[in-house]
GROMACS .gro file of C-alpha atoms in nm:
model
  203
    1MET     CA    1   2.453  -2.337   1.845
    2PRO     CA    2   2.617  -2.028   1.998
    3MET     CA    3   2.808  -1.772   1.803
    4VAL     CA    4   3.180  -1.741   1.902
    5ILE     CA    5   3.315  -1.391   1.889
    6ASN     CA    6   3.691  -1.371   1.924
    7VAL     CA    7   3.843  -1.035   2.039
    8ALA     CA    8   4.220  -0.964   2.047
    9GLY     CA    9   4.433  -0.655   2.083
   10SER     CA   10   4.669  -0.503   1.862
   11MET     CA   11   4.914  -0.440   2.155
   12THR     CA   12   4.892  -0.459   2.529
   13ARG     CA   13   4.641  -0.250   2.716
   14SER     CA   14   4.434  -0.175   2.402
   15GLY     CA   15   4.100  -0.252   2.572
   16THR     CA   16   4.046  -0.613   2.478
   17THR     CA   17   3.908  -0.728   2.801
   18THR     CA   18   3.703  -0.417   2.847
   19GLN     CA   19   3.542  -0.460   2.499
   20CYS     CA   20   3.477  -0.821   2.561
   21LEU     CA   21   3.295  -0.753   2.884
   22GLN     CA   22   3.115  -0.456   2.736
   23LEU     CA   23   2.993  -0.658   2.457
   24CYS     CA   24   2.882  -0.919   2.695
   25ARG     CA   25   2.698  -0.671   2.888
   26PHE     CA   26   2.537  -0.505   2.580
   27LEU     CA   27   2.406  -0.838   2.462
   28MET     CA   28   2.263  -0.933   2.795
   29GLU     CA   29   2.099  -0.570   2.821
   30THR     CA   30   1.950  -0.639   2.471
   31GLY     CA   31   1.796  -0.965   2.590
   32TYR     CA   32   2.057  -1.229   2.479
   33ARG     CA   33   2.253  -1.489   2.686
   34ALA     CA   34   2.630  -1.412   2.653
   35ALA     CA   35   2.934  -1.524   2.858
   36TYR     CA   36   3.302  -1.425   2.864
   37PHE     CA   37   3.596  -1.668   2.832
   38GLU     CA   38   3.948  -1.596   2.918
   39CYS     CA   39   4.139  -1.740   2.613
   40ASN     CA   40   4.476  -1.596   2.709
   41ARG     CA   41   4.731  -1.581   2.980
   42GLN     CA   42   4.641  -1.242   3.134
   43ASN     CA   43   4.485  -1.407   3.448
   44TYR     CA   44   4.187  -1.151   3.462
   45LEU     CA   45   3.967  -1.414   3.630
   46SER     CA   46   4.228  -1.454   3.913
   47ALA     CA   47   4.264  -1.072   3.944
   48VAL     CA   48   3.887  -1.024   3.965
   49GLN     CA   49   3.876  -1.294   4.255
   50ALA     CA   50   4.158  -1.110   4.433
   51THR     CA   51   4.029  -0.769   4.392
   52TYR     CA   52   3.657  -0.789   4.461
   53SER     CA   53   3.459  -0.924   4.756
   54ASP     CA   54   3.112  -0.985   4.590
   55VAL     CA   55   3.244  -1.242   4.338
   56SER     CA   56   3.045  -1.572   4.336
   57PHE     CA   57   3.164  -1.917   4.235
   58PRO     CA   58   2.888  -2.117   4.074
   59PRO     CA   59   2.974  -2.419   4.077
   60SER     CA   60   3.349  -2.456   4.014
   61PRO     CA   61   3.669  -2.245   4.036
   62ASP     CA   62   3.700  -2.196   3.661
   63HIS     CA   63   3.376  -2.023   3.645
   64LEU     CA   64   3.283  -1.704   3.838
   65ALA     CA   65   3.011  -1.449   3.826
   66PHE     CA   66   3.070  -1.083   3.882
   67ALA     CA   67   2.846  -0.773   3.817
   68GLY     CA   68   2.604  -0.997   3.647
   69ILE     CA   69   2.839  -1.158   3.400
   70SER     CA   70   2.945  -1.508   3.383
   71MET     CA   71   3.320  -1.563   3.327
   72TYR     CA   72   3.499  -1.885   3.237
   73ALA     CA   73   3.844  -2.009   3.195
   74ALA     CA   74   3.935  -2.120   2.831
   75SER     CA   75   3.900  -2.495   2.944
   76ARG     CA   76   3.530  -2.463   2.973
   77LEU     CA   77   3.472  -2.336   2.629
   78GLY     CA   78   3.426  -2.669   2.463
   79GLU     CA   79   3.139  -2.762   2.679
   80PHE     CA   80   2.917  -2.468   2.550
   81LEU     CA   81   3.000  -2.478   2.184
   82ALA     CA   82   2.728  -2.726   2.096
   83GLY     CA   83   2.461  -2.634   2.367
   84ASP     CA   84   2.222  -2.373   2.391
   85ARG     CA   85   2.287  -2.216   2.744
   86TYR     CA   86   2.438  -1.906   2.575
   87GLU     CA   87   2.366  -1.753   2.249
   88TYR     CA   88   2.710  -1.583   2.240
   89LEU     CA   89   3.044  -1.676   2.357
   90ILE     CA   90   3.279  -1.389   2.376
   91CYS     CA   91   3.638  -1.493   2.391
   92ASP     CA   92   3.921  -1.279   2.509
   93CYS     CA   93   4.215  -1.391   2.295
   94GLY     CA   94   4.477  -1.161   2.424
   95ASN     CA   95   4.749  -0.962   2.245
   96THR     CA   96   4.834  -1.038   1.883
   97ALA     CA   97   5.191  -0.921   1.934
   98LEU     CA   98   5.274  -1.194   2.181
   99ARG     CA   99   5.425  -1.537   2.105
  100SER     CA  100   5.147  -1.686   2.320
  101PHE     CA  101   4.876  -1.542   2.101
  102ASP     CA  102   4.687  -1.853   1.946
  103ARG     CA  103   4.628  -1.717   1.586
  104ASP     CA  104   4.440  -2.023   1.481
  105ARG     CA  105   4.206  -2.001   1.773
  106PHE     CA  106   4.137  -1.643   1.690
  107LEU     CA  107   4.061  -1.693   1.328
  108SER     CA  108   3.843  -2.000   1.403
  109GLY     CA  109   3.574  -1.774   1.539
  110ASP     CA  110   3.240  -1.688   1.367
  111ALA     CA  111   3.347  -1.323   1.407
  112ARG     CA  112   3.681  -1.140   1.487
  113ILE     CA  113   3.735  -0.812   1.670
  114ILE     CA  114   4.059  -0.641   1.718
  115THR     CA  115   4.095  -0.352   1.952
  116GLY     CA  116   4.351  -0.059   1.930
  117GLY     CA  117   4.403   0.301   1.937
  118VAL     CA  118   4.553   0.573   1.731
  119LYS     CA  119   4.824   0.740   1.938
  120PRO     CA  120   5.160   0.724   1.785
  121GLY     CA  121   5.282   0.396   1.933
  122GLU     CA  122   4.917   0.259   1.923
  123MET     CA  123   4.896   0.346   1.542
  124GLU     CA  124   5.207   0.162   1.452
  125GLU     CA  125   5.073  -0.153   1.605
  126LEU     CA  126   4.735  -0.108   1.448
  127THR     CA  127   4.885  -0.060   1.111
  128ARG     CA  128   5.099  -0.399   1.160
  129VAL     CA  129   4.772  -0.583   1.237
  130MET     CA  130   4.581  -0.438   0.947
  131ALA     CA  131   4.860  -0.524   0.706
  132ASP     CA  132   4.861  -0.885   0.823
  133GLY     CA  133   4.654  -1.094   0.586
  134ARG     CA  134   4.366  -1.260   0.754
  135LEU     CA  135   4.401  -1.061   1.097
  136GLY     CA  136   4.349  -0.748   0.897
  137ASP     CA  137   4.036  -0.878   0.766
  138SER     CA  138   3.862  -0.828   1.106
  139ILE     CA  139   3.638  -0.569   1.280
  140PHE     CA  140   3.832  -0.294   1.449
  141VAL     CA  141   3.733  -0.126   1.765
  142LEU     CA  142   3.922   0.203   1.852
  143SER     CA  143   3.917   0.354   2.199
  144PHE     CA  144   4.002   0.715   2.324
  145VAL     CA  145   3.958   0.883   1.997
  146PRO     CA  146   3.837   1.236   2.041
  147ALA     CA  147   3.499   1.264   1.848
  148GLY     CA  148   3.640   1.558   1.635
  149ASP     CA  149   3.911   1.322   1.504
  150GLU     CA  150   3.696   1.038   1.408
  151PRO     CA  151   3.650   1.169   1.033
  152MET     CA  152   4.022   1.218   0.993
  153ILE     CA  153   4.092   0.874   1.141
  154ARG     CA  154   3.825   0.715   0.894
  155GLU     CA  155   4.002   0.898   0.603
  156LEU     CA  156   4.329   0.749   0.710
  157LEU     CA  157   4.196   0.385   0.733
  158GLU     CA  158   4.037   0.400   0.387
  159GLU     CA  159   3.857   0.087   0.311
  160ARG     CA  160   3.925  -0.040   0.664
  161SER     CA  161   3.700   0.239   0.793
  162LYS     CA  162   3.386   0.043   0.689
  163MET     CA  163   3.478  -0.222   0.935
  164THR     CA  164   3.584   0.006   1.233
  165VAL     CA  165   3.384   0.147   1.528
  166PHE     CA  166   3.482   0.397   1.781
  167SER     CA  167   3.433   0.306   2.145
  168PRO     CA  168   3.284   0.557   2.396
  169TYR     CA  169   3.482   0.622   2.719
  170LEU     CA  170   3.462   0.316   2.927
  171PRO     CA  171   3.685   0.358   3.232
  172GLU     CA  172   3.568   0.043   3.420
  173PRO     CA  173   3.578  -0.286   3.220
  174ILE     CA  174   3.265  -0.438   3.414
  175GLY     CA  175   3.066  -0.107   3.442
  176ASN     CA  176   2.725  -0.074   3.324
  177TYR     CA  177   2.724   0.219   3.066
  178GLY     CA  178   2.370   0.233   2.957
  179HIS     CA  179   2.441   0.524   2.720
  180ALA     CA  180   2.685   0.311   2.524
  181TYR     CA  181   2.405   0.044   2.461
  182ARG     CA  182   2.145   0.260   2.310
  183GLU     CA  183   2.011   0.199   1.946
  184GLY     CA  184   2.230   0.381   1.715
  185GLY     CA  185   2.536   0.358   1.941
  186CYS     CA  186   2.873   0.191   1.887
  187TYR     CA  187   2.757  -0.163   2.018
  188PHE     CA  188   2.470  -0.176   1.770
  189ALA     CA  189   2.691  -0.083   1.491
  190LEU     CA  190   2.950  -0.338   1.611
  191MET     CA  191   2.698  -0.627   1.640
  192ASP     CA  192   2.578  -0.546   1.287
  193MET     CA  193   2.929  -0.586   1.160
  194VAL     CA  194   2.966  -0.925   1.362
  195LEU     CA  195   2.655  -1.064   1.224
  196ALA     CA  196   2.736  -0.981   0.866
  197MET     CA  197   3.083  -1.136   0.921
  198ALA     CA  198   2.933  -1.452   1.062
  199GLU     CA  199   2.673  -1.472   0.788
  200GLN     CA  200   2.958  -1.436   0.524
  201LYS     CA  201   3.172  -1.700   0.693
  202HIS     CA  202   2.881  -1.966   0.686
  203ALA     CA  203   2.744  -1.884   0.342
   0.00000   0.00000   0.00000
């Protein structure tokens, strides 16, 4: 049975889709079978189809492959939940601040990740999510934080810092950033947290 990892953003443009795709690529680079599922109303799959010429469509319009990653519409998720085609299903659940955000779907995953940032407007939204009961009991991935500021941010986050990782600079969501996938990097740390959360949920 595959592991479902749900990812949501603390606000718009907080790197949710980038982190979903990069987590897929990391898992694939380390030998696992993973796929991306668009479980929001962003229409990223349509944008990929409209933007790039080298998209393949195997074998239906709600499934495309681009840059080596299989991407599916949310309507396809159910058929993979009990199968063994993929070991990890990475679900892009969108923005927690929108009325369309499906909180129950997000919370139902084996592990939960929330993306965010620490600029003034971003920190306010991040704080909102962290204070929100079960949403706050998630793993947090923070982007665009200068390395020199990380200790200060960890101090501000207090206990939450134990479940926080800092993402390297990833300008292209679908890009292959080999340095980010090395052992000891942020994605190894992130997956350690994901596996620990999933184990605790099913204990």
